mmCIF file of C-alpha atoms in Angstrom:
data_model
loop_
_atom_site.group_PDB
_atom_site.id
_atom_site.type_symbol
_atom_site.label_atom_id
_atom_site.label_comp_id
_atom_site.label_asym_id
_atom_site.label_seq_id
_atom_site.Cartn_x
_atom_site.Cartn_y
_atom_site.Cartn_z
ATOM 1 C CA MET A 1128 -9.118 -31.313 17.781
ATOM 2 C CA ASN A 1129 -9.943 -30.868 14.033
ATOM 3 C CA SER A 1130 -11.842 -28.305 15.365
ATOM 4 C CA LEU A 1131 -9.369 -26.760 17.343
ATOM 5 C CA MET A 1132 -7.206 -26.707 13.763
ATOM 6 C CA LEU A 1133 -10.271 -25.235 12.058
ATOM 7 C CA VAL A 1134 -10.613 -22.146 14.442
ATOM 8 C CA ILE A 1135 -7.000 -21.514 14.528
ATOM 9 C CA MET A 1136 -6.372 -20.994 10.585
ATOM 10 C CA LEU A 1137 -9.678 -19.380 10.618
ATOM 11 C CA CYS A 1138 -8.575 -17.031 13.583
ATOM 12 C CA THR A 1139 -5.129 -16.619 11.493
ATOM 13 C CA ILE A 1140 -7.381 -15.385 8.242
ATOM 14 C CA VAL A 1141 -9.210 -13.243 10.062
ATOM 15 C CA PHE A 1142 -6.006 -11.527 11.802
ATOM 16 C CA PHE A 1143 -4.538 -11.346 8.095
ATOM 17 C CA TRP A 1144 -7.354 -9.552 6.852
ATOM 18 C CA TRP A 1145 -7.777 -7.006 9.683
ATOM 19 C CA ASP A 1146 -4.111 -6.307 9.427
ATOM 20 C CA SER A 1147 -4.103 -6.430 5.312
ATOM 21 C CA VAL A 1148 -7.274 -3.895 6.068
ATOM 22 C CA GLY A 1149 -5.111 -1.084 8.289
ATOM 23 C CA VAL A 1150 -2.056 -1.240 5.579
ATOM 24 C CA LYS A 1151 -3.779 -0.568 3.040
ATOM 25 C CA GLU A 1152 -5.138 2.551 4.870
ATOM 26 C CA LYS A 1153 -1.930 3.541 6.033
ATOM 27 C CA ALA A 1154 -0.549 3.060 2.169
ATOM 28 C CA ARG A 1155 -3.468 5.254 1.385
ATOM 29 C CA GLU A 1156 -2.220 7.723 3.934
ATOM 30 C CA ALA A 1157 1.703 7.452 1.861
ATOM 31 C CA GLY A 1158 -0.161 8.193 -1.120
ATOM 32 C CA ARG A 1159 -1.820 11.653 -0.621
ATOM 33 C CA GLN A 1160 0.978 12.774 1.570
ATOM 34 C CA HIS A 1161 3.392 11.834 -1.281
ATOM 35 C CA CYS A 1162 0.778 13.576 -3.673
ATOM 36 C CA ASP A 1163 0.440 16.841 -1.434
ATOM 37 C CA ARG A 1164 3.638 17.129 -1.164
ATOM 38 C CA ALA A 1165 4.594 17.044 -5.373
ATOM 39 C CA GLU A 1166 1.760 19.299 -5.317
ATOM 40 C CA VAL A 1167 -0.258 16.614 -7.958
ATOM 41 C CA GLN A 1168 -3.848 15.025 -7.024
ATOM 42 C CA PHE A 1169 -4.024 11.880 -5.499
ATOM 43 C CA LEU A 1170 -7.542 10.823 -7.608
ATOM 44 C CA ASP A 1171 -9.702 8.630 -6.509
ATOM 45 C CA ASP A 1172 -8.775 9.337 -2.943
ATOM 46 C CA THR A 1173 -7.817 5.061 -3.258
ATOM 47 C CA VAL A 1174 -4.673 2.878 -3.601
ATOM 48 C CA GLU A 1175 -4.999 -0.980 -5.311
ATOM 49 C CA PHE A 1176 -3.395 -4.219 -3.805
ATOM 50 C CA VAL A 1177 -1.264 -5.166 -5.989
ATOM 51 C CA ARG A 1178 1.758 -7.944 -5.054
ATOM 52 C CA LEU A 1179 2.047 -9.495 -1.438
ATOM 53 C CA ARG A 1180 5.925 -11.132 -0.883
ATOM 54 C CA ILE A 1181 7.744 -11.934 2.517
ATOM 55 C CA ARG A 1182 11.093 -9.552 3.084
ATOM 56 C CA ARG A 1183 13.183 -8.660 5.891
ATOM 57 C CA ASN A 1184 13.276 -5.082 7.513
ATOM 58 C CA TYR A 1185 16.149 -3.091 8.558
ATOM 59 C CA HIS A 1186 16.395 -5.267 12.294
ATOM 60 C CA GLY A 1187 16.715 -8.450 9.872
ATOM 61 C CA GLN A 1188 12.758 -10.328 11.188
ATOM 62 C CA LEU A 1189 10.725 -11.625 8.432
ATOM 63 C CA ARG A 1190 7.559 -8.679 7.542
ATOM 64 C CA PHE A 1191 4.965 -8.820 4.817
ATOM 65 C CA TYR A 1192 6.303 -7.061 1.835
ATOM 66 C CA ARG A 1193 3.002 -5.540 0.046
ATOM 67 C CA THR A 1194 2.759 -3.550 -3.438
ATOM 68 C CA TYR A 1195 -0.080 -1.070 -3.390
ATOM 69 C CA ARG A 1196 -0.432 0.743 -6.686
ATOM 70 C CA PHE A 1197 -2.180 4.354 -6.894
ATOM 71 C CA GLU A 1198 -3.653 6.924 -9.861
ATOM 72 C CA PHE A 1199 -2.659 10.905 -10.003
ATOM 73 C CA SER A 1200 -2.287 14.015 -12.230
ATOM 74 C CA SER A 1201 -0.999 16.678 -11.973
ATOM 75 C CA THR A 1202 -2.859 18.975 -15.261
ATOM 76 C CA GLY A 1203 -6.071 16.904 -13.783
ATOM 77 C CA ALA A 1204 -6.678 15.747 -17.804
ATOM 78 C CA ALA A 1205 -3.783 13.011 -17.762
ATOM 79 C CA ARG A 1206 -4.259 10.094 -14.794
ATOM 80 C CA PHE A 1207 -0.264 8.652 -14.351
ATOM 81 C CA GLN A 1208 0.314 5.714 -11.716
ATOM 82 C CA GLY A 1209 2.032 5.674 -8.721
ATOM 83 C CA THR A 1210 3.779 2.815 -6.570
ATOM 84 C CA ILE A 1211 3.380 2.133 -2.833
ATOM 85 C CA TYR A 1212 5.899 -0.351 -0.977
ATOM 86 C CA MET A 1213 4.912 -0.922 2.446
ATOM 87 C CA LEU A 1214 7.037 -2.865 4.924
ATOM 88 C CA GLY A 1215 4.969 -4.373 7.771
ATOM 89 C CA ARG A 1216 3.176 -1.304 8.313
ATOM 90 C CA THR A 1217 5.596 1.178 7.546
ATOM 91 C CA PRO A 1218 5.867 2.470 4.047
ATOM 92 C CA ASP A 1219 9.689 1.426 2.734
ATOM 93 C CA LYS A 1220 9.170 3.665 -0.695
ATOM 94 C CA VAL A 1221 6.472 5.545 -2.946
ATOM 95 C CA GLN A 1222 7.624 6.181 -6.709
ATOM 96 C CA MET A 1223 5.285 8.020 -9.102
ATOM 97 C CA GLN A 1224 5.771 7.844 -13.150
ATOM 98 C CA ALA A 1225 7.344 10.749 -14.994
ATOM 99 C CA TYR A 1226 4.259 12.982 -15.550
ATOM 100 C CA PRO A 1227 4.137 16.583 -17.222
ATOM 101 C CA PRO A 1228 4.666 20.097 -14.723
ATOM 102 C CA ALA A 1229 1.128 21.354 -13.951
ATOM 103 C CA LEU A 1230 0.906 24.736 -15.940
#
């Protein structure tokens, strides 16, 4: 019985990890698209995981609410931070730090 519980826990951990990798990729793509629309540079082509919570989606279902951070630049000289909030596998919102316009 203990080995069955161990296998179930291991499968759960692997599934969570696999799901997290996919969500991180979607967050990276959401950050890149948001930067393209704002006409700024998405730096380092990556996002950093910050926080994990559980939250209800718009249909009342419980989902993981993940927060990711990324960096961008409007001038190429200074770095600014942005935040991506993922509700399940869907981008919920993207926020960007105030930045000076490019010349």
